[in-house]
PDB file of C-alpha atoms in Angstrom:
ATOM      1  CA  UNK A 220     -65.773  -9.236   2.547  1.00  0.00           C
ATOM      2  CA  UNK A 221     -66.700 -10.782   5.873  1.00  0.00           C
ATOM      3  CA  UNK A 222     -64.032 -10.607   8.522  1.00  0.00           C
ATOM      4  CA  UNK A 223     -63.664 -12.953  11.471  1.00  0.00           C
ATOM      5  CA  UNK A 224     -61.996 -12.393  14.787  1.00  0.00           C
ATOM      6  CA  UNK A 225     -60.948 -15.277  17.038  1.00  0.00           C
ATOM      7  CA  UNK A 226     -59.352 -14.018  20.232  1.00  0.00           C
ATOM      8  CA  UNK A 227     -58.484 -15.638  23.571  1.00  0.00           C
ATOM      9  CA  UNK A 228     -59.586 -14.182  26.904  1.00  0.00           C
ATOM     10  CA  UNK A 229     -58.754 -14.829  30.529  1.00  0.00           C
ATOM     11  CA  UNK A 230     -61.078 -17.244  32.308  1.00  0.00           C
ATOM     12  CA  UNK A 231     -60.511 -19.812  35.041  1.00  0.00           C
ATOM     13  CA  UNK A 232     -58.109 -22.524  33.922  1.00  0.00           C
ATOM     14  CA  UNK A 233     -60.800 -25.065  33.069  1.00  0.00           C
ATOM     15  CA  UNK A 234     -62.121 -25.786  29.589  1.00  0.00           C
ATOM     16  CA  UNK A 235     -61.967 -22.933  27.111  1.00  0.00           C
ATOM     17  CA  UNK A 236     -65.253 -21.125  26.517  1.00  0.00           C
ATOM     18  CA  UNK A 237     -66.339 -19.851  23.116  1.00  0.00           C
ATOM     19  CA  UNK A 238     -68.206 -16.532  23.024  1.00  0.00           C
ATOM     20  CA  UNK A 239     -69.791 -15.865  19.633  1.00  0.00           C
ATOM     21  CA  UNK A 240     -70.401 -12.323  18.432  1.00  0.00           C
ATOM     22  CA  UNK A 241     -71.353 -10.772  15.113  1.00  0.00           C
ATOM     23  CA  UNK A 242     -72.694  -7.605  13.580  1.00  0.00           C
ATOM     24  CA  UNK A 243     -71.579  -4.124  12.635  1.00  0.00           C
ATOM     25  CA  UNK A 244     -68.649  -3.372  10.348  1.00  0.00           C
ATOM     26  CA  UNK A 245     -68.757   0.259  11.612  1.00  0.00           C
ATOM     27  CA  UNK A 246     -66.724  -0.571  14.790  1.00  0.00           C
ATOM     28  CA  UNK A 247     -64.776  -3.538  13.422  1.00  0.00           C
ATOM     29  CA  UNK A 248     -61.380  -1.764  13.271  1.00  0.00           C
ATOM     30  CA  UNK A 249     -61.476  -0.862  16.950  1.00  0.00           C
ATOM     31  CA  UNK A 250     -63.015  -4.172  17.999  1.00  0.00           C
ATOM     32  CA  UNK A 251     -60.120  -5.930  16.246  1.00  0.00           C
ATOM     33  CA  UNK A 252     -57.626  -3.770  18.125  1.00  0.00           C
ATOM     34  CA  UNK A 253     -59.426  -4.126  21.449  1.00  0.00           C
ATOM     35  CA  UNK A 254     -59.776  -7.881  21.276  1.00  0.00           C
ATOM     36  CA  UNK A 255     -56.154  -8.308  20.269  1.00  0.00           C
ATOM     37  CA  UNK A 256     -54.944  -6.158  23.174  1.00  0.00           C
ATOM     38  CA  UNK A 257     -57.275  -7.826  25.675  1.00  0.00           C
ATOM     39  CA  UNK A 258     -55.982 -11.194  24.535  1.00  0.00           C
ATOM     40  CA  UNK A 259     -52.409 -10.013  25.074  1.00  0.00           C
ATOM     41  CA  UNK A 260     -53.305  -9.053  28.631  1.00  0.00           C
ATOM     42  CA  UNK A 261     -55.519 -12.053  29.396  1.00  0.00           C
ATOM     43  CA  UNK A 262     -54.653 -15.058  27.239  1.00  0.00           C
ATOM     44  CA  UNK A 263     -57.484 -17.683  27.704  1.00  0.00           C
ATOM     45  CA  UNK A 264     -61.160 -18.276  26.521  1.00  0.00           C
ATOM     46  CA  UNK A 265     -62.259 -17.581  22.931  1.00  0.00           C
ATOM     47  CA  UNK A 266     -64.273 -14.790  21.304  1.00  0.00           C
ATOM     48  CA  UNK A 267     -65.329 -15.215  17.702  1.00  0.00           C
ATOM     49  CA  UNK A 268     -66.555 -11.971  16.076  1.00  0.00           C
ATOM     50  CA  UNK A 269     -67.914 -11.868  12.526  1.00  0.00           C
ATOM     51  CA  UNK A 270     -68.351  -8.437  10.923  1.00  0.00           C
ATOM     52  CA  UNK A 271     -71.444  -9.316   8.892  1.00  0.00           C
ATOM     53  CA  UNK A 272     -73.321  -6.012   9.238  1.00  0.00           C
ATOM     54  CA  UNK A 273     -75.696  -4.745  11.906  1.00  0.00           C
ATOM     55  CA  UNK A 274     -78.814  -6.257  10.330  1.00  0.00           C
ATOM     56  CA  UNK A 275     -77.398  -9.783  10.227  1.00  0.00           C
ATOM     57  CA  UNK A 276     -75.923  -9.449  13.700  1.00  0.00           C
ATOM     58  CA  UNK A 277     -79.249  -8.414  15.221  1.00  0.00           C
ATOM     59  CA  UNK A 278     -81.082 -11.251  13.445  1.00  0.00           C
ATOM     60  CA  UNK A 279     -78.597 -13.843  14.681  1.00  0.00           C
ATOM     61  CA  UNK A 280     -78.707 -12.501  18.235  1.00  0.00           C
ATOM     62  CA  UNK A 281     -82.509 -12.632  18.257  1.00  0.00           C
ATOM     63  CA  UNK A 282     -82.351 -16.202  16.983  1.00  0.00           C
ATOM     64  CA  UNK A 283     -80.187 -17.189  19.933  1.00  0.00           C
ATOM     65  CA  UNK A 284     -77.188 -18.038  17.767  1.00  0.00           C
ATOM     66  CA  UNK A 285     -74.932 -15.388  19.333  1.00  0.00           C
ATOM     67  CA  UNK A 286     -73.760 -14.300  22.761  1.00  0.00           C
ATOM     68  CA  UNK A 287     -73.006 -10.749  21.565  1.00  0.00           C
ATOM     69  CA  UNK A 288     -74.483  -8.630  18.810  1.00  0.00           C
ATOM     70  CA  UNK A 289     -72.966  -5.431  17.450  1.00  0.00           C
ATOM     71  CA  UNK A 290     -75.119  -2.720  15.931  1.00  0.00           C
ATOM     72  CA  UNK A 291     -75.091   0.956  15.016  1.00  0.00           C
ATOM     73  CA  UNK A 292     -78.896   0.928  15.263  1.00  0.00           C
ATOM     74  CA  UNK A 293     -80.587   0.524  18.648  1.00  0.00           C
ATOM     75  CA  UNK A 294     -83.674  -1.671  18.763  1.00  0.00           C
ATOM     76  CA  UNK A 295     -86.900   0.327  18.910  1.00  0.00           C
ATOM     77  CA  UNK A 296     -89.689   0.030  21.454  1.00  0.00           C
ATOM     78  CA  UNK A 297     -91.885  -2.025  19.126  1.00  0.00           C
ATOM     79  CA  UNK A 298     -89.246  -4.735  18.692  1.00  0.00           C
ATOM     80  CA  UNK A 299     -90.377  -7.812  20.640  1.00  0.00           C
ATOM     81  CA  UNK A 300     -86.751  -8.784  21.277  1.00  0.00           C
ATOM     82  CA  UNK A 301     -86.478  -6.006  23.839  1.00  0.00           C
ATOM     83  CA  UNK A 302     -89.046  -7.643  26.088  1.00  0.00           C
ATOM     84  CA  UNK A 303     -88.974 -11.254  24.902  1.00  0.00           C
ATOM     85  CA  UNK A 304     -85.226 -11.777  25.321  1.00  0.00           C
ATOM     86  CA  UNK A 305     -84.379  -8.724  27.411  1.00  0.00           C
ATOM     87  CA  UNK A 306     -81.566  -7.511  25.169  1.00  0.00           C
ATOM     88  CA  UNK A 307     -79.344  -4.851  26.718  1.00  0.00           C
ATOM     89  CA  UNK A 308     -77.538  -2.069  24.832  1.00  0.00           C
ATOM     90  CA  UNK A 309     -74.001  -1.013  25.787  1.00  0.00           C
ATOM     91  CA  UNK A 310     -72.456   1.896  23.842  1.00  0.00           C
ATOM     92  CA  UNK A 311     -68.775   1.329  23.104  1.00  0.00           C
ATOM     93  CA  UNK A 312     -67.488   4.284  21.035  1.00  0.00           C
ATOM     94  CA  UNK A 313     -68.794   7.073  18.806  1.00  0.00           C
ATOM     95  CA  UNK A 314     -68.155   7.359  15.087  1.00  0.00           C
ATOM     96  CA  UNK A 315     -69.152   9.445  12.122  1.00  0.00           C
ATOM     97  CA  UNK A 316     -70.534   8.527   8.711  1.00  0.00           C
ATOM     98  CA  UNK A 317     -68.602  10.475   6.081  1.00  0.00           C
ATOM     99  CA  UNK A 318     -69.688  11.321   2.515  1.00  0.00           C
ATOM    100  CA  UNK A 319     -66.832  10.029   0.363  1.00  0.00           C
ATOM    101  CA  UNK A 320     -66.109  10.769  -3.279  1.00  0.00           C
ATOM    102  CA  UNK A 321     -63.579  10.221  -6.036  1.00  0.00           C
ATOM    103  CA  UNK A 322     -63.236  13.197  -8.365  1.00  0.00           C
ATOM    104  CA  UNK A 323     -59.926  13.086 -10.254  1.00  0.00           C
ATOM    105  CA  UNK A 324     -57.790  16.241 -10.038  1.00  0.00           C
ATOM    106  CA  UNK A 325     -60.057  17.925  -7.483  1.00  0.00           C
ATOM    107  CA  UNK A 326     -57.746  19.563  -4.946  1.00  0.00           C
ATOM    108  CA  UNK A 327     -60.196  20.945  -2.387  1.00  0.00           C
ATOM    109  CA  UNK A 328     -62.618  19.367   0.051  1.00  0.00           C
ATOM    110  CA  UNK A 329     -66.286  19.530  -0.876  1.00  0.00           C
ATOM    111  CA  UNK A 330     -69.184  20.865   1.154  1.00  0.00           C
ATOM    112  CA  UNK A 331     -72.520  19.030   1.227  1.00  0.00           C
ATOM    113  CA  UNK A 332     -75.795  20.504   2.402  1.00  0.00           C
ATOM    114  CA  UNK A 333     -78.402  18.136   3.890  1.00  0.00           C
ATOM    115  CA  UNK A 334     -80.577  18.774   0.830  1.00  0.00           C
ATOM    116  CA  UNK A 335     -77.745  17.867  -1.546  1.00  0.00           C
ATOM    117  CA  UNK A 336     -77.024  14.610   0.286  1.00  0.00           C
ATOM    118  CA  UNK A 337     -80.690  13.650   0.165  1.00  0.00           C
ATOM    119  CA  UNK A 338     -80.865  14.638  -3.491  1.00  0.00           C
ATOM    120  CA  UNK A 339     -77.889  12.473  -4.441  1.00  0.00           C
ATOM    121  CA  UNK A 340     -79.158   9.431  -2.554  1.00  0.00           C
ATOM    122  CA  UNK A 341     -82.684   9.876  -3.947  1.00  0.00           C
ATOM    123  CA  UNK A 342     -81.355  10.103  -7.499  1.00  0.00           C
ATOM    124  CA  UNK A 343     -82.576  13.691  -7.895  1.00  0.00           C
ATOM    125  CA  UNK A 344     -79.050  15.150  -8.140  1.00  0.00           C
ATOM    126  CA  UNK A 345     -77.274  13.141 -10.808  1.00  0.00           C
ATOM    127  CA  UNK A 346     -74.313  15.270 -11.945  1.00  0.00           C
ATOM    128  CA  UNK A 347     -71.362  16.755 -10.131  1.00  0.00           C
ATOM    129  CA  UNK A 348     -72.001  20.217 -11.567  1.00  0.00           C
ATOM    130  CA  UNK A 349     -75.550  20.375 -10.225  1.00  0.00           C
ATOM    131  CA  UNK A 350     -76.451  23.932  -9.104  1.00  0.00           C
ATOM    132  CA  UNK A 351     -76.867  22.816  -5.484  1.00  0.00           C
ATOM    133  CA  UNK A 352     -73.331  21.436  -5.391  1.00  0.00           C
ATOM    134  CA  UNK A 353     -71.913  24.464  -7.185  1.00  0.00           C
ATOM    135  CA  UNK A 354     -73.618  26.836  -4.725  1.00  0.00           C
ATOM    136  CA  UNK A 355     -72.131  25.033  -1.707  1.00  0.00           C
ATOM    137  CA  UNK A 356     -68.674  24.847  -3.312  1.00  0.00           C
ATOM    138  CA  UNK A 357     -67.996  28.203  -4.918  1.00  0.00           C
ATOM    139  CA  UNK A 358     -64.647  28.247  -6.628  1.00  0.00           C
ATOM    140  CA  UNK A 359     -64.406  24.477  -6.994  1.00  0.00           C
ATOM    141  CA  UNK A 360     -64.138  23.133 -10.534  1.00  0.00           C
ATOM    142  CA  UNK A 361     -66.840  20.496 -10.465  1.00  0.00           C
ATOM    143  CA  UNK A 362     -66.947  18.286 -13.567  1.00  0.00           C
ATOM    144  CA  UNK A 363     -69.877  18.002 -15.947  1.00  0.00           C
ATOM    145  CA  UNK A 364     -70.012  14.294 -15.186  1.00  0.00           C
ATOM    146  CA  UNK A 365     -72.592  11.863 -13.865  1.00  0.00           C
ATOM    147  CA  UNK A 366     -72.365  10.921 -10.178  1.00  0.00           C
ATOM    148  CA  UNK A 367     -71.766   7.190  -9.723  1.00  0.00           C
ATOM    149  CA  UNK A 368     -73.479   6.384  -6.412  1.00  0.00           C
ATOM    150  CA  UNK A 369     -72.288   3.502  -4.236  1.00  0.00           C
ATOM    151  CA  UNK A 370     -74.438   2.299  -1.332  1.00  0.00           C
ATOM    152  CA  UNK A 371     -74.552  -0.689   0.976  1.00  0.00           C
ATOM    153  CA  UNK A 372     -76.050  -3.918  -0.348  1.00  0.00           C
ATOM    154  CA  UNK A 373     -76.346  -5.581   3.071  1.00  0.00           C
ATOM    155  CA  UNK A 374     -78.338  -4.723   6.178  1.00  0.00           C
ATOM    156  CA  UNK A 375     -76.187  -1.966   7.587  1.00  0.00           C
ATOM    157  CA  UNK A 376     -75.993   0.166  10.704  1.00  0.00           C
ATOM    158  CA  UNK A 377     -74.031   2.712   8.682  1.00  0.00           C
ATOM    159  CA  UNK A 378     -77.006   2.940   6.314  1.00  0.00           C
ATOM    160  CA  UNK A 379     -79.270   3.317   9.328  1.00  0.00           C
ATOM    161  CA  UNK A 380     -77.240   6.256  10.673  1.00  0.00           C
ATOM    162  CA  UNK A 381     -77.265   8.026   7.300  1.00  0.00           C
ATOM    163  CA  UNK A 382     -80.948   7.344   6.624  1.00  0.00           C
ATOM    164  CA  UNK A 383     -81.970   8.353  10.135  1.00  0.00           C
ATOM    165  CA  UNK A 384     -80.104  11.628   9.656  1.00  0.00           C
ATOM    166  CA  UNK A 385     -81.691  12.215   6.249  1.00  0.00           C
ATOM    167  CA  UNK A 386     -85.123  11.524   7.768  1.00  0.00           C
ATOM    168  CA  UNK A 387     -84.538  14.432  10.149  1.00  0.00           C
ATOM    169  CA  UNK A 388     -83.339  16.938   7.550  1.00  0.00           C
ATOM    170  CA  UNK A 389     -85.327  15.995   4.430  1.00  0.00           C
ATOM    171  CA  UNK A 390     -89.103  15.679   4.398  1.00  0.00           C
ATOM    172  CA  UNK A 391     -88.973  13.907   1.043  1.00  0.00           C
ATOM    173  CA  UNK A 392     -86.528  11.333   2.351  1.00  0.00           C
ATOM    174  CA  UNK A 393     -88.571  10.800   5.514  1.00  0.00           C
ATOM    175  CA  UNK A 394     -91.806  10.188   3.631  1.00  0.00           C
ATOM    176  CA  UNK A 395     -90.369   8.070   0.798  1.00  0.00           C
ATOM    177  CA  UNK A 396     -87.494   6.115   2.350  1.00  0.00           C
ATOM    178  CA  UNK A 397     -87.333   6.635   6.116  1.00  0.00           C
ATOM    179  CA  UNK A 398     -84.717   5.199   8.444  1.00  0.00           C
ATOM    180  CA  UNK A 399     -83.558   1.596   8.336  1.00  0.00           C
ATOM    181  CA  UNK A 400     -80.664  -0.783   7.918  1.00  0.00           C
ATOM    182  CA  UNK A 401     -81.847  -1.534   4.368  1.00  0.00           C
ATOM    183  CA  UNK A 402     -83.189   0.993   1.867  1.00  0.00           C
ATOM    184  CA  UNK A 403     -84.928   0.429  -1.469  1.00  0.00           C
ATOM    185  CA  UNK A 404     -82.352   2.427  -3.361  1.00  0.00           C
ATOM    186  CA  UNK A 405     -83.506   4.258  -6.466  1.00  0.00           C
ATOM    187  CA  UNK A 406     -79.985   4.874  -7.700  1.00  0.00           C
ATOM    188  CA  UNK A 407     -76.492   3.438  -7.631  1.00  0.00           C
ATOM    189  CA  UNK A 408     -74.813   0.110  -7.082  1.00  0.00           C
ATOM    190  CA  UNK A 409     -74.513  -1.864  -3.856  1.00  0.00           C
ATOM    191  CA  UNK A 410     -71.369  -3.071  -2.118  1.00  0.00           C
ATOM    192  CA  UNK A 411     -71.058  -5.233   0.981  1.00  0.00           C
ATOM    193  CA  UNK A 412     -69.748  -3.724   4.172  1.00  0.00           C
ATOM    194  CA  UNK A 413     -68.001  -0.428   4.787  1.00  0.00           C
ATOM    195  CA  UNK A 414     -64.906  -1.962   3.260  1.00  0.00           C
ATOM    196  CA  UNK A 415     -66.819  -2.814   0.079  1.00  0.00           C
ATOM    197  CA  UNK A 416     -68.174   0.713  -0.372  1.00  0.00           C
ATOM    198  CA  UNK A 417     -64.778   2.241   0.383  1.00  0.00           C
ATOM    199  CA  UNK A 418     -63.050  -0.069  -2.084  1.00  0.00           C
ATOM    200  CA  UNK A 419     -65.473   0.660  -4.891  1.00  0.00           C
ATOM    201  CA  UNK A 420     -65.407   4.440  -4.393  1.00  0.00           C
ATOM    202  CA  UNK A 421     -61.609   4.383  -4.357  1.00  0.00           C
ATOM    203  CA  UNK A 422     -61.545   2.503  -7.661  1.00  0.00           C
ATOM    204  CA  UNK A 423     -64.338   4.295  -9.539  1.00  0.00           C
ATOM    205  CA  UNK A 424     -63.780   7.850 -10.830  1.00  0.00           C
ATOM    206  CA  UNK A 425     -66.626  10.330 -10.165  1.00  0.00           C
ATOM    207  CA  UNK A 426     -68.171   8.053  -7.562  1.00  0.00           C
ATOM    208  CA  UNK A 427     -69.904   9.005  -4.314  1.00  0.00           C
ATOM    209  CA  UNK A 428     -70.696   6.904  -1.260  1.00  0.00           C
ATOM    210  CA  UNK A 429     -70.849   6.863   2.515  1.00  0.00           C
ATOM    211  CA  UNK A 430     -68.661   5.007   5.013  1.00  0.00           C
ATOM    212  CA  UNK A 431     -67.710   5.128   8.659  1.00  0.00           C
ATOM    213  CA  UNK A 432     -64.889   7.659   9.027  1.00  0.00           C
ATOM    214  CA  UNK A 433     -62.247   5.039   9.855  1.00  0.00           C
ATOM    215  CA  UNK A 434     -62.710   3.416   6.444  1.00  0.00           C
ATOM    216  CA  UNK A 435     -62.232   6.753   4.656  1.00  0.00           C
ATOM    217  CA  UNK A 436     -59.027   7.344   6.614  1.00  0.00           C
ATOM    218  CA  UNK A 437     -57.674   3.831   6.111  1.00  0.00           C
ATOM    219  CA  UNK A 438     -58.363   3.892   2.365  1.00  0.00           C
ATOM    220  CA  UNK A 439     -57.234   7.514   1.907  1.00  0.00           C
ATOM    221  CA  UNK A 440     -60.479   8.519   0.229  1.00  0.00           C
ATOM    222  CA  UNK A 441     -61.568  12.143   0.018  1.00  0.00           C
ATOM    223  CA  UNK A 442     -64.521  12.992   2.250  1.00  0.00           C
ATOM    224  CA  UNK A 443     -66.470  16.192   2.579  1.00  0.00           C
ATOM    225  CA  UNK A 444     -67.939  18.540   5.141  1.00  0.00           C
ATOM    226  CA  UNK A 445     -71.652  18.471   5.976  1.00  0.00           C
ATOM    227  CA  UNK A 446     -73.691  21.508   6.989  1.00  0.00           C
ATOM    228  CA  UNK A 447     -74.892  21.047  10.548  1.00  0.00           C
ATOM    229  CA  UNK A 448     -77.944  22.303  12.431  1.00  0.00           C
ATOM    230  CA  UNK A 449     -76.144  25.576  13.197  1.00  0.00           C
ATOM    231  CA  UNK A 450     -75.487  26.222   9.508  1.00  0.00           C
ATOM    232  CA  UNK A 451     -71.762  25.469   9.583  1.00  0.00           C
ATOM    233  CA  UNK A 452     -69.984  23.034   7.302  1.00  0.00           C
ATOM    234  CA  UNK A 453     -68.236  20.558   9.614  1.00  0.00           C
ATOM    235  CA  UNK A 454     -65.931  17.694   8.760  1.00  0.00           C
ATOM    236  CA  UNK A 455     -66.192  14.234  10.271  1.00  0.00           C
ATOM    237  CA  UNK A 456     -63.312  14.419  12.726  1.00  0.00           C
ATOM    238  CA  UNK A 457     -62.848  13.709  16.410  1.00  0.00           C
ATOM    239  CA  UNK A 458     -63.722  17.254  17.457  1.00  0.00           C
ATOM    240  CA  UNK A 459     -66.982  17.239  15.513  1.00  0.00           C
ATOM    241  CA  UNK A 460     -67.984  13.757  16.665  1.00  0.00           C
ATOM    242  CA  UNK A 461     -67.211  14.608  20.306  1.00  0.00           C
ATOM    243  CA  UNK A 462     -69.278  17.783  20.010  1.00  0.00           C
ATOM    244  CA  UNK A 463     -72.252  15.804  18.671  1.00  0.00           C
ATOM    245  CA  UNK A 464     -72.121  13.463  21.666  1.00  0.00           C
ATOM    246  CA  UNK A 465     -71.501  16.185  24.238  1.00  0.00           C
ATOM    247  CA  UNK A 466     -74.885  17.812  23.702  1.00  0.00           C
ATOM    248  CA  UNK A 467     -76.750  14.770  25.048  1.00  0.00           C
ATOM    249  CA  UNK A 468     -74.186  13.124  27.359  1.00  0.00           C
ATOM    250  CA  UNK A 469     -75.824  14.369  30.569  1.00  0.00           C
ATOM    251  CA  UNK A 470     -79.276  13.248  29.438  1.00  0.00           C
ATOM    252  CA  UNK A 471     -78.231   9.755  28.334  1.00  0.00           C
ATOM    253  CA  UNK A 472     -81.206   7.414  29.009  1.00  0.00           C
ATOM    254  CA  UNK A 473     -80.717   4.413  31.265  1.00  0.00           C
ATOM    255  CA  UNK A 474     -81.079   2.003  28.351  1.00  0.00           C
ATOM    256  CA  UNK A 475     -78.480   3.955  26.275  1.00  0.00           C
ATOM    257  CA  UNK A 476     -80.701   4.066  23.189  1.00  0.00           C
ATOM    258  CA  UNK A 477     -80.128   7.566  21.855  1.00  0.00           C
ATOM    259  CA  UNK A 478     -79.733   9.334  18.525  1.00  0.00           C
ATOM    260  CA  UNK A 479     -77.112  12.058  18.098  1.00  0.00           C
ATOM    261  CA  UNK A 480     -77.610  12.770  14.396  1.00  0.00           C
ATOM    262  CA  UNK A 481     -78.288  16.420  13.527  1.00  0.00           C
ATOM    263  CA  UNK A 482     -77.151  17.358  17.039  1.00  0.00           C
ATOM    264  CA  UNK A 483     -77.211  20.995  18.186  1.00  0.00           C
ATOM    265  CA  UNK A 484     -73.982  22.956  18.568  1.00  0.00           C
ATOM    266  CA  UNK A 485     -71.873  24.943  16.137  1.00  0.00           C
ATOM    267  CA  UNK A 486     -69.065  22.344  16.150  1.00  0.00           C
ATOM    268  CA  UNK A 487     -71.229  19.200  16.047  1.00  0.00           C
ATOM    269  CA  UNK A 488     -70.751  16.859  13.113  1.00  0.00           C
ATOM    270  CA  UNK A 489     -74.313  16.001  12.037  1.00  0.00           C
ATOM    271  CA  UNK A 490     -73.952  12.345  10.948  1.00  0.00           C
ATOM    272  CA  UNK A 491     -72.520  10.912  14.163  1.00  0.00           C
ATOM    273  CA  UNK A 492     -73.648   7.913  16.175  1.00  0.00           C
ATOM    274  CA  UNK A 493     -72.878   5.696  19.096  1.00  0.00           C
ATOM    275  CA  UNK A 494     -72.304   2.057  18.257  1.00  0.00           C
ATOM    276  CA  UNK A 495     -73.546  -0.631  20.653  1.00  0.00           C
ATOM    277  CA  UNK A 496     -72.796  -4.142  21.833  1.00  0.00           C
ATOM    278  CA  UNK A 497     -76.019  -6.004  22.597  1.00  0.00           C
ATOM    279  CA  UNK A 498     -76.202  -8.820  25.129  1.00  0.00           C
ATOM    280  CA  UNK A 499     -78.982 -10.940  26.616  1.00  0.00           C
ATOM    281  CA  UNK A 500     -80.067  -9.669  30.035  1.00  0.00           C
ATOM    282  CA  UNK A 501     -79.564 -13.171  31.408  1.00  0.00           C
ATOM    283  CA  UNK A 502     -76.549 -15.346  30.633  1.00  0.00           C
ATOM    284  CA  UNK A 503     -76.963 -18.758  32.323  1.00  0.00           C
ATOM    285  CA  UNK A 504     -73.330 -19.817  31.893  1.00  0.00           C
ATOM    286  CA  UNK A 505     -71.417 -18.122  34.758  1.00  0.00           C
ATOM    287  CA  UNK A 506     -68.040 -18.350  33.017  1.00  0.00           C
ATOM    288  CA  UNK A 507     -69.386 -16.849  29.798  1.00  0.00           C
ATOM    289  CA  UNK A 508     -71.116 -14.132  31.803  1.00  0.00           C
ATOM    290  CA  UNK A 509     -67.837 -13.267  33.513  1.00  0.00           C
ATOM    291  CA  UNK A 510     -66.014 -13.017  30.179  1.00  0.00           C
ATOM    292  CA  UNK A 511     -68.634 -10.655  28.744  1.00  0.00           C
ATOM    293  CA  UNK A 512     -68.852  -8.439  31.836  1.00  0.00           C
ATOM    294  CA  UNK A 513     -65.056  -8.230  32.161  1.00  0.00           C
ATOM    295  CA  UNK A 514     -64.761  -7.415  28.466  1.00  0.00           C
ATOM    296  CA  UNK A 515     -67.336  -4.622  28.698  1.00  0.00           C
ATOM    297  CA  UNK A 516     -65.620  -3.175  31.774  1.00  0.00           C
ATOM    298  CA  UNK A 517     -62.261  -3.178  29.989  1.00  0.00           C
ATOM    299  CA  UNK A 518     -63.695  -1.641  26.811  1.00  0.00           C
ATOM    300  CA  UNK A 519     -65.256   1.340  28.595  1.00  0.00           C
ATOM    301  CA  UNK A 520     -62.168   1.988  30.719  1.00  0.00           C
ATOM    302  CA  UNK A 521     -58.774   1.057  29.249  1.00  0.00           C
ATOM    303  CA  UNK A 522     -60.111   0.457  25.755  1.00  0.00           C
ATOM    304  CA  UNK A 523     -61.308   4.039  25.361  1.00  0.00           C
ATOM    305  CA  UNK A 524     -57.709   5.249  25.236  1.00  0.00           C
ATOM    306  CA  UNK A 525     -57.280   3.550  21.855  1.00  0.00           C
ATOM    307  CA  UNK A 526     -60.327   5.121  20.208  1.00  0.00           C
ATOM    308  CA  UNK A 527     -58.869   8.406  18.947  1.00  0.00           C
ATOM    309  CA  UNK A 528     -55.908   6.810  17.172  1.00  0.00           C
ATOM    310  CA  UNK A 529     -58.340   4.751  15.099  1.00  0.00           C
ATOM    311  CA  UNK A 530     -60.666   7.640  14.212  1.00  0.00           C
ATOM    312  CA  UNK A 531     -63.380   7.055  16.808  1.00  0.00           C
ATOM    313  CA  UNK A 532     -64.382   9.368  19.629  1.00  0.00           C
ATOM    314  CA  UNK A 533     -64.259   7.833  23.106  1.00  0.00           C
ATOM    315  CA  UNK A 534     -67.357   7.775  25.265  1.00  0.00           C
ATOM    316  CA  UNK A 535     -67.922  10.925  27.341  1.00  0.00           C
ATOM    317  CA  UNK A 536     -66.723  10.246  30.893  1.00  0.00           C
ATOM    318  CA  UNK A 537     -70.237  10.416  32.319  1.00  0.00           C
ATOM    319  CA  UNK A 538     -71.487   7.875  29.768  1.00  0.00           C
ATOM    320  CA  UNK A 539     -68.545   5.507  30.334  1.00  0.00           C
ATOM    321  CA  UNK A 540     -69.220   5.567  34.078  1.00  0.00           C
ATOM    322  CA  UNK A 541     -72.878   4.818  33.495  1.00  0.00           C
ATOM    323  CA  UNK A 542     -72.056   1.915  31.159  1.00  0.00           C
ATOM    324  CA  UNK A 543     -69.651   0.435  33.717  1.00  0.00           C
ATOM    325  CA  UNK A 544     -72.379   0.376  36.358  1.00  0.00           C
ATOM    326  CA  UNK A 545     -74.979  -0.946  33.911  1.00  0.00           C
ATOM    327  CA  UNK A 546     -72.954  -4.120  33.354  1.00  0.00           C
ATOM    328  CA  UNK A 547     -74.399  -5.302  36.676  1.00  0.00           C
ATOM    329  CA  UNK A 548     -77.756  -5.669  34.894  1.00  0.00           C
ATOM    330  CA  UNK A 549     -76.461  -8.797  33.176  1.00  0.00           C
ATOM    331  CA  UNK A 550     -77.765 -11.686  35.282  1.00  0.00           C
TER     332      UNK A 550
END
């Protein structure tokens, strides 16, 4: 289900200015909270945010329909939009993609190896009592039942994060599927948005899917640990997501395009990612430019204090400082 956000911001007391944004569902819960709070503090101007998925948001931003795009996938060097329109990336928070499941009467959390996750999503592991799952979950009573896989049907940054991770840890995945916002799924049924996947997994016994951590928490769906690069099974929580970001915080590139999946460190959760707001490098309307710059400044300073309560990790201090300064690049 597509969600819309229409919030007022503080601008000079002239005509109201509409700022259109769209994209990722991954950060929608915190964007909703942020925009509501910013409106409470600065009640003027209008921001309209549609959570249509990262793929659609990027397409609309490239087409010039939007002022802001939201994505969990940074544009790559070969994308002409980087040079043609000068799109800038601004990381806002860090989240984790959690493997979620619905196994009735199972009382313990499950462990997933990288190979098992790839196997399930490739359709090679089809039953809950597969030897790979049994080996990683000794003592758990796994049912002799088919796994009902749920994946995204729309262009999705959450899918990108998972597939980019699987491309690092599974040679078969890398060579057959690769990383992208859309995958040619060999198994399962599609649902739209993180909320769609979460809703279907919650309703369907013996199902398996993947969602941004916040959606697992909000829907009270069981989610498992994933074995990280150090060989430890780590759950998608704030400590694990922070640890994944910490390893690369000091080496953050100037354009903020960085991957933190399969990060080093014994406590790092392996399917973690920054999420970004994308803006044009040049915004001709001075009032609209001021709204966007002020919003970005507020998000990376005061807004970060709200992240943990919603299940996101705030930006490392060094990254937040760098983002603040980078807002001056918007002309």
